[in-house]
Coordinates of C-alpha atoms and ligand atoms in Angstrom, one line a residue:
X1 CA 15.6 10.4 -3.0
X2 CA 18.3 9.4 -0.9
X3 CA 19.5 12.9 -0.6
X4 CA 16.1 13.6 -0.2
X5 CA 15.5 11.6 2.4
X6 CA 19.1 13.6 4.0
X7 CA 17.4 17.4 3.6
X8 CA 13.9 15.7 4.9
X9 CA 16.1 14.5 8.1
X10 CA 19.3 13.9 8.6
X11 CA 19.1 10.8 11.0
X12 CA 16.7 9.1 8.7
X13 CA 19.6 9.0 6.0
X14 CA 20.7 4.6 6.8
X15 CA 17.3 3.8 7.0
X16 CA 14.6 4.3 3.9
X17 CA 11.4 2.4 3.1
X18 CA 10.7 4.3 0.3
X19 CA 12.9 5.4 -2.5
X20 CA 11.3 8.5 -4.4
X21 CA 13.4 9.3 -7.0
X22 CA 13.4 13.3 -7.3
X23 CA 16.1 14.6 -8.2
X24 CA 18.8 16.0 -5.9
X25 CA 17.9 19.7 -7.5
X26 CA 14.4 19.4 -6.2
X27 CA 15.4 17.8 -2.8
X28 CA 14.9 20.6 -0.6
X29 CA 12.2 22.5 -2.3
X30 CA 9.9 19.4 -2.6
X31 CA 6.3 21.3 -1.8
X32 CA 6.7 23.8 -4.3
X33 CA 7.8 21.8 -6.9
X34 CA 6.3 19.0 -6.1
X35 CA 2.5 21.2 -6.3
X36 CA 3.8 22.3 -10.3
X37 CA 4.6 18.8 -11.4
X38 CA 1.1 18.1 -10.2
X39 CA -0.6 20.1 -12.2
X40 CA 1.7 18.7 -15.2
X41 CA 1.1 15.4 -14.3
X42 CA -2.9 15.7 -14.2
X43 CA -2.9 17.4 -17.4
X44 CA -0.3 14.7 -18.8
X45 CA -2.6 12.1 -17.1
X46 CA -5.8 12.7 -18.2
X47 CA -4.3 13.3 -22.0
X48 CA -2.7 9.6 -21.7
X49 CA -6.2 7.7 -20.0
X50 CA -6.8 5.9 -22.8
X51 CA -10.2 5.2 -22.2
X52 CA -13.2 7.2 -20.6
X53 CA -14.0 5.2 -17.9
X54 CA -17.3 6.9 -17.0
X55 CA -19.6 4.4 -16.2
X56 CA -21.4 5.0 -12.4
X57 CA -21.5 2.1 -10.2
X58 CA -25.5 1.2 -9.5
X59 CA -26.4 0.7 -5.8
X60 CA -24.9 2.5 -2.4
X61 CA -21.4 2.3 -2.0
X62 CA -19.7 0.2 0.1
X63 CA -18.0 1.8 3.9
X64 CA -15.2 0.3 6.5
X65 CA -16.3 0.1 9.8
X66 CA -13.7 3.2 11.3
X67 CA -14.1 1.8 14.7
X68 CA -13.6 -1.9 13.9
X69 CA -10.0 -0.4 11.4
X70 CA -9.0 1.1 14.8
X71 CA -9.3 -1.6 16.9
X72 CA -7.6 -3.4 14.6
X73 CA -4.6 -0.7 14.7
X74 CA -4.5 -1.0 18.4
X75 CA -4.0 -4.5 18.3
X76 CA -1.3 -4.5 15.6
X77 CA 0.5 -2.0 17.3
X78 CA 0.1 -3.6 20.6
X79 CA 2.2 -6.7 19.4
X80 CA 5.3 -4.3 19.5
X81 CA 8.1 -4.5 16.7
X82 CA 7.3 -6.6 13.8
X83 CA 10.6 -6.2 11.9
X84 CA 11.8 -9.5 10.1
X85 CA 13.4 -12.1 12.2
X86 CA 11.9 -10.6 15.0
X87 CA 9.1 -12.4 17.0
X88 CA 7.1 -9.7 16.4
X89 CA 7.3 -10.8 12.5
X90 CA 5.5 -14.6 13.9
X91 CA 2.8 -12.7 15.8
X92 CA 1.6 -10.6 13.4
X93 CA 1.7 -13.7 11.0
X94 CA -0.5 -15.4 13.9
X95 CA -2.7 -12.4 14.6
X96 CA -4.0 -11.8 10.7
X97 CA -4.3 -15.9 10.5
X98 CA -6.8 -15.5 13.5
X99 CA -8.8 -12.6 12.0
X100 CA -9.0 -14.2 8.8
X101 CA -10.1 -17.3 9.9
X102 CA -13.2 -19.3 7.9
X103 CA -11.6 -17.0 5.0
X104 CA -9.2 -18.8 1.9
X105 CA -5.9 -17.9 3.0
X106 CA -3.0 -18.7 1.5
X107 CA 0.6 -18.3 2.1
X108 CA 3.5 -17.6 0.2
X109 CA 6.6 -18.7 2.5
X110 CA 10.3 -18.0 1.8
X111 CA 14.1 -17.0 3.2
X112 CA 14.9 -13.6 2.1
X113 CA 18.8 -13.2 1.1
X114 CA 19.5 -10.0 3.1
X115 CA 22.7 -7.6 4.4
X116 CA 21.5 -9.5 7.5
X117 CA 22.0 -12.8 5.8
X118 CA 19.1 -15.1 5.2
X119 CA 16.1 -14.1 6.8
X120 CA 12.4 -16.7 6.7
X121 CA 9.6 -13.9 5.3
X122 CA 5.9 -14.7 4.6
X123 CA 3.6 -13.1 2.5
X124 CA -0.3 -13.9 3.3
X125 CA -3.0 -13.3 0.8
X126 CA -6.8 -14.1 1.6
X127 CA -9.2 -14.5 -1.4
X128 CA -12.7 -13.2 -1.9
X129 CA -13.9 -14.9 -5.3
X130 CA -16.3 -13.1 -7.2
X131 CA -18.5 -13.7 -10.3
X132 CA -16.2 -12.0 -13.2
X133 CA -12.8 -13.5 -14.5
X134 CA -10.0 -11.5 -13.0
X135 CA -8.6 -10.5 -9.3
X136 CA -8.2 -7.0 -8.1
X137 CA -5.2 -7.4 -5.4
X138 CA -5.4 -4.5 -2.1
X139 CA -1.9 -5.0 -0.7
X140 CA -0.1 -3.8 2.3
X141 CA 3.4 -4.2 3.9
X142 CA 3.0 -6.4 7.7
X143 CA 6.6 -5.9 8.5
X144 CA 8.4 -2.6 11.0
X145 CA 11.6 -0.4 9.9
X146 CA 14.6 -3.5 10.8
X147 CA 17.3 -0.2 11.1
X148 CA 15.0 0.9 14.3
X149 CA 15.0 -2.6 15.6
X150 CA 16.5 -1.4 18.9
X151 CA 14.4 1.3 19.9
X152 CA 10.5 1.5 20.3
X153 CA 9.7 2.1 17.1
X154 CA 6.2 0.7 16.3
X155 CA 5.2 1.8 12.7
X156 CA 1.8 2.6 13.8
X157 CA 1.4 4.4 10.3
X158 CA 4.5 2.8 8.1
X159 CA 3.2 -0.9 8.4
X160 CA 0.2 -1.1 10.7
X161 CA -2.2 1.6 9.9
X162 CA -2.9 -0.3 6.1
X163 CA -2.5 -3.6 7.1
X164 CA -5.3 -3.1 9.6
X165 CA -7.4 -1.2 7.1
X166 CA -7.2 -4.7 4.7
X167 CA -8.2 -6.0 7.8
X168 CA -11.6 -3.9 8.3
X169 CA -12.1 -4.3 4.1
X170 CA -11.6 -8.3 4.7
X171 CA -14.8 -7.6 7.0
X172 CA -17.0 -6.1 4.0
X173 CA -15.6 -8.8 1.6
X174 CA -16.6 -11.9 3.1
X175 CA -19.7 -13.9 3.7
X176 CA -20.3 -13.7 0.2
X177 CA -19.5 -14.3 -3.9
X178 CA -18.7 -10.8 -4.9
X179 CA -20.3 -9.1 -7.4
X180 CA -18.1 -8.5 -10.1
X181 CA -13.9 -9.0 -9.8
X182 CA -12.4 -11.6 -7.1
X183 CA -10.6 -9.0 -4.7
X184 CA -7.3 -10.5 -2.9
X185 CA -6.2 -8.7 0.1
X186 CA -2.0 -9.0 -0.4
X187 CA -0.1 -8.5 3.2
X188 CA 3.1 -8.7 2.3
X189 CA 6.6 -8.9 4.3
X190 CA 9.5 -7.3 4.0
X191 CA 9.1 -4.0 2.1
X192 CA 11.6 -2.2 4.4
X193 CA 14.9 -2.3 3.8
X194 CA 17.3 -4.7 6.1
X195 CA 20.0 -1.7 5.3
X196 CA 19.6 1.0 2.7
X197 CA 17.0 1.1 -0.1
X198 CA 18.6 -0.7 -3.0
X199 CA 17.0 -2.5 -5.7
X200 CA 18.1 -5.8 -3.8
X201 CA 17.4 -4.6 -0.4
X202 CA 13.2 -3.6 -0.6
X203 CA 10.0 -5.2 -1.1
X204 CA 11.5 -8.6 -0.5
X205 CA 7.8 -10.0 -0.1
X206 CA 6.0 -8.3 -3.1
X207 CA 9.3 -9.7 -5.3
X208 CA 9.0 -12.7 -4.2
X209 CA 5.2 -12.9 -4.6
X210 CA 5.5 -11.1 -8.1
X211 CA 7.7 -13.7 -10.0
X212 CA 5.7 -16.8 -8.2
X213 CA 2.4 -15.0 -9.9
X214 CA 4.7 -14.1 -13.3
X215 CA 5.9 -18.1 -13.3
X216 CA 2.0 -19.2 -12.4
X217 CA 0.0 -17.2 -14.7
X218 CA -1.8 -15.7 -11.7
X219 CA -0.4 -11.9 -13.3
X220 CA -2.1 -12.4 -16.4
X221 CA -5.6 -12.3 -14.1
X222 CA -5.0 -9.1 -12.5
X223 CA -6.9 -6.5 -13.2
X224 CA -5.9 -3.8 -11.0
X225 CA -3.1 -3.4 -7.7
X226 CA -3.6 -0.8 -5.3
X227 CA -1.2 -0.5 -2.4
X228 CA -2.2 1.4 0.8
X229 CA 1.1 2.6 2.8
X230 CA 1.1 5.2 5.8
X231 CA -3.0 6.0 5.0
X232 CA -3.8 6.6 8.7
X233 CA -2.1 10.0 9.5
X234 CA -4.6 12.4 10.8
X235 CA -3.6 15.2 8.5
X236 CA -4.4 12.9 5.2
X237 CA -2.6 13.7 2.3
X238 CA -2.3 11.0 -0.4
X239 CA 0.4 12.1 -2.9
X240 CA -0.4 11.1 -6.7
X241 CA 2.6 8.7 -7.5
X242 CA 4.1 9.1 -10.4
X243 CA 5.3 5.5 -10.7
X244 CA 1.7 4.3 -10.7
X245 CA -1.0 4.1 -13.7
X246 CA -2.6 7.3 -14.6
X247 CA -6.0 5.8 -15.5
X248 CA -6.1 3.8 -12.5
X249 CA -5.1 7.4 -10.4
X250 CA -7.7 8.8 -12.1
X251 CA -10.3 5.9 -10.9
X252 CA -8.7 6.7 -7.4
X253 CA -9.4 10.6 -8.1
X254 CA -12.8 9.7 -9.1
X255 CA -13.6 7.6 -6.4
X256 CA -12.8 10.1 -3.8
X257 CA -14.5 12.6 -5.6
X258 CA -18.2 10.7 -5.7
X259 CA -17.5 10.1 -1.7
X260 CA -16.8 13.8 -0.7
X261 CA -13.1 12.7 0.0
X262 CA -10.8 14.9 -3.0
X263 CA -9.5 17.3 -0.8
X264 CA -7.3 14.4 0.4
X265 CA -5.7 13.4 -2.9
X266 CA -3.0 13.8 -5.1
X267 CA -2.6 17.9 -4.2
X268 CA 1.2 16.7 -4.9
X269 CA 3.0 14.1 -6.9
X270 CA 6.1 12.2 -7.1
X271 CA 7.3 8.9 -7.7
X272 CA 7.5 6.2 -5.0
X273 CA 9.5 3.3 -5.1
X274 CA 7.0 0.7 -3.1
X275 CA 5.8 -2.7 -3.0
X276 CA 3.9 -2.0 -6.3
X277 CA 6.4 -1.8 -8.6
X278 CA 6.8 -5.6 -9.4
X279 CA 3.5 -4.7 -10.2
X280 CA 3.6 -2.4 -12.9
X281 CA 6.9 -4.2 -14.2
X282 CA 5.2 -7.2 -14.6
X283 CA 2.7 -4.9 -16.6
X284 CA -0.2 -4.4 -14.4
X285 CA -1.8 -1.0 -13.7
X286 CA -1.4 -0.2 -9.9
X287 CA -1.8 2.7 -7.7
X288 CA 0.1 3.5 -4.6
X289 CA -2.3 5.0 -2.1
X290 CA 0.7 6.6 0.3
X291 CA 0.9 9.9 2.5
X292 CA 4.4 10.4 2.3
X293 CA 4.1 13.7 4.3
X294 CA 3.9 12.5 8.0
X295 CA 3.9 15.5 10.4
X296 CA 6.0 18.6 9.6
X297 CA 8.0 17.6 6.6
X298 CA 8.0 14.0 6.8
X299 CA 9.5 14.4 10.7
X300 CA 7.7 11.3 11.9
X301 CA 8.4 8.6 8.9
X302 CA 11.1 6.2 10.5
X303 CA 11.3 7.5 13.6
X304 CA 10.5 6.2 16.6
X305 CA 7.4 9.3 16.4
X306 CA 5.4 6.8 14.1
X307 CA 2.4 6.3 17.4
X308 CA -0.7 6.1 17.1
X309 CA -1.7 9.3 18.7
X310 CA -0.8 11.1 15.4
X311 CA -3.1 8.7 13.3
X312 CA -7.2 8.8 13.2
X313 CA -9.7 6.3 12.6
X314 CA -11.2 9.0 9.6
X315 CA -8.3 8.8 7.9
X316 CA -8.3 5.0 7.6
X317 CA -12.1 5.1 7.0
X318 CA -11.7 8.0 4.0
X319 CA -8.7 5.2 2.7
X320 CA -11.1 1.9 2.9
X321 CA -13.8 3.8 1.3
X322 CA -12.0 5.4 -1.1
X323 CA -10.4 1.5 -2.1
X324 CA -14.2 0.2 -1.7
X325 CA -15.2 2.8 -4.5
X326 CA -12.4 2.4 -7.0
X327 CA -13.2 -1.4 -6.8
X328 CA -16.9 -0.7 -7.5
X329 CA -15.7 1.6 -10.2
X330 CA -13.5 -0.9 -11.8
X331 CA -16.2 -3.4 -11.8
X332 CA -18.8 -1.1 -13.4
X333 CA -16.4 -0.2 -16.0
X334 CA -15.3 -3.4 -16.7
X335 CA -16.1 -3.7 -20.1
X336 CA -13.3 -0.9 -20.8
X337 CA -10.4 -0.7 -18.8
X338 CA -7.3 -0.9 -20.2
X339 CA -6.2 -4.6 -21.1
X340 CA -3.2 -5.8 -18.9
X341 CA 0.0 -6.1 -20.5
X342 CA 0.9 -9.1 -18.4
X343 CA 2.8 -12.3 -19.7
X344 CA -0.1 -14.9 -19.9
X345 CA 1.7 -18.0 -18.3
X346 CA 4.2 -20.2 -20.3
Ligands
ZN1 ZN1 8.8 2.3 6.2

């Protein structure tokens, strides 16, 4: 992906978020070869779901308030910058501890060893208990693109378009003990890289948060992980990622299908290297909701282009709804989703 990245856009190449590892062959020619692996990986996909998950939720379905998502984007944006070690990084921390206020929040503070050197990160995780044994986790990334520190980059998509979608979700979750899984909304720091996309230098947060749930026996609860990344571009394409869990993509798939919403899903594949994969090493299905096409062949991912006049309050509302469905889905089905293959706790 790295060379990838390079044919995408050739300033972008010292600054990824995202490593998708396609092979330098396919680099330039991603769309066309991107739209045959899909079709192989559907087929593949729905041959490896190992169980039919076709239970129907009872009862409406569940909708984000789009105008309540965007204000929310407005006023993530608004605090400017959020990379880490920047003061933007303590205001978004202060803003989501005010909106999620009266909710159980809990945070999961440490210092990042970085190219930078040591840099103080926080991930925040508010909890929604429910009546079944087990935790669906909705995470997001709070932190801006550290390379672009020193221009006006915002991340109005690549950081603050999901995290203020969790945001309008936390309104539908509380108030109440949910009926079925205990959801946990996962904002997590530092996904971007302090330097290039290495193993070592991504997803510092969801690490971090991964082995304290690994050491804890929290992993062993989780039922499901699905990310949202860059959901808020107007022209909303989610890719189907082929790092995340078929039968869980397919739950996605089916989720958008019952709302209307399929057109914007999976009409390309590939896999993305994002704050889910601790995830599914730890042996958890997860799903990466991401639109990793951001205006004319990626142009506005990492750039300071990422503004909000290229993003839509339908797109975030097809994403929360989309989320909302799977999770009624997963609950109705509950009975027969694959088990976890994460460690119980020692
Ligand atoms: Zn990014």
């Amino acid at each position: 992906m790295r060379t990838d990245a390079r044919c995408l856009r050739q300033q972008m190449c010292r600054c990824f978020a995202l490593f998708l590892a396609i092979v330098t062959a396919l680099a330039c020619n991603k769309s066309k070869n991107a739209s045959a692996s899909s079709e192989a990986q559907t087929a593949q996909s729905s041959a490896q779901s190992p169980l039919s998950l076709n239970v129907d939720p009872t009862g409406p379905a569940t909708h984000v308030d789009p105008a309540r998502a965007w204000q929310y984007l407005k006023e993530i944006v608004a605090i400017g910058p959020r990379w880490d070690g920047s003061k933007g990084q303590e205001r978004i921390g202060q803003y989501l501890h005010s909106k999620l206020k009266g909710d159980q929040v809990e945070e999961d503070i440490f210092v990042a060893d970085t190219p930078a050197g040591k840099i103080p990160m926080r991930n925040i995780i508010a909890k929604f208990p429910g009546t079944k044994d087990g935790t669906i986790i909705l995470g997001t990334h709070i932190d801006t693109n550290y390379p672009l520190r020193h221009t006006s980059y915002v991340g109005a998509n690549d950081g603050a378009s999901s995290t203020a979608l969790l945001l309008a979700i936390a309104d539908q979750l509380r108030g109440k003990t949910l009926d079925g899984y205990s959801v946990w909304l996962a904002f997590l720091d530092g996904e971007e890289a302090i330097q290039d996309w290495t193993d070592t230098d991504s997803i510092y947060g969801s690490r971090h948060l991964a082995a304290k749930w690994q050491a804890d026996g929290t992993m062993s609860k989780i039922k499901a992980f699905i990310l949202a990344d860059m959901i808020g571009d107007k022209d909303l394409n989610i890719r189907r990622d082929d790092n995340s869990t078929s039968w869980l993509e397919d739950l996605v798939l089916r989720a958008a299908t019952r709302l209307g919403y399929q057109s914007h899903f999976f009409a390309t594949s590939s896999p993305v290297g994002d704050d889910h994969t601790p995830f599914a090493a730890a042996g958890v299905p997860v799903a990466d909701l991401i639109d990793f096409d951001y205006g004319y062949g990626n142009a506005f991912w990492h750039t300071p282009e990422d503004t909000i006049d290229k993003l839509s309050p339908t797109s975030l509302q097809i994403s929360g709804d989309v989320i909302l469905e799977t999770i009624r889905l997963l609950n109705a089905n509950a009975d027969r989703l694959p088990a976890s293959n994460a460690k119980k706790a020692p």
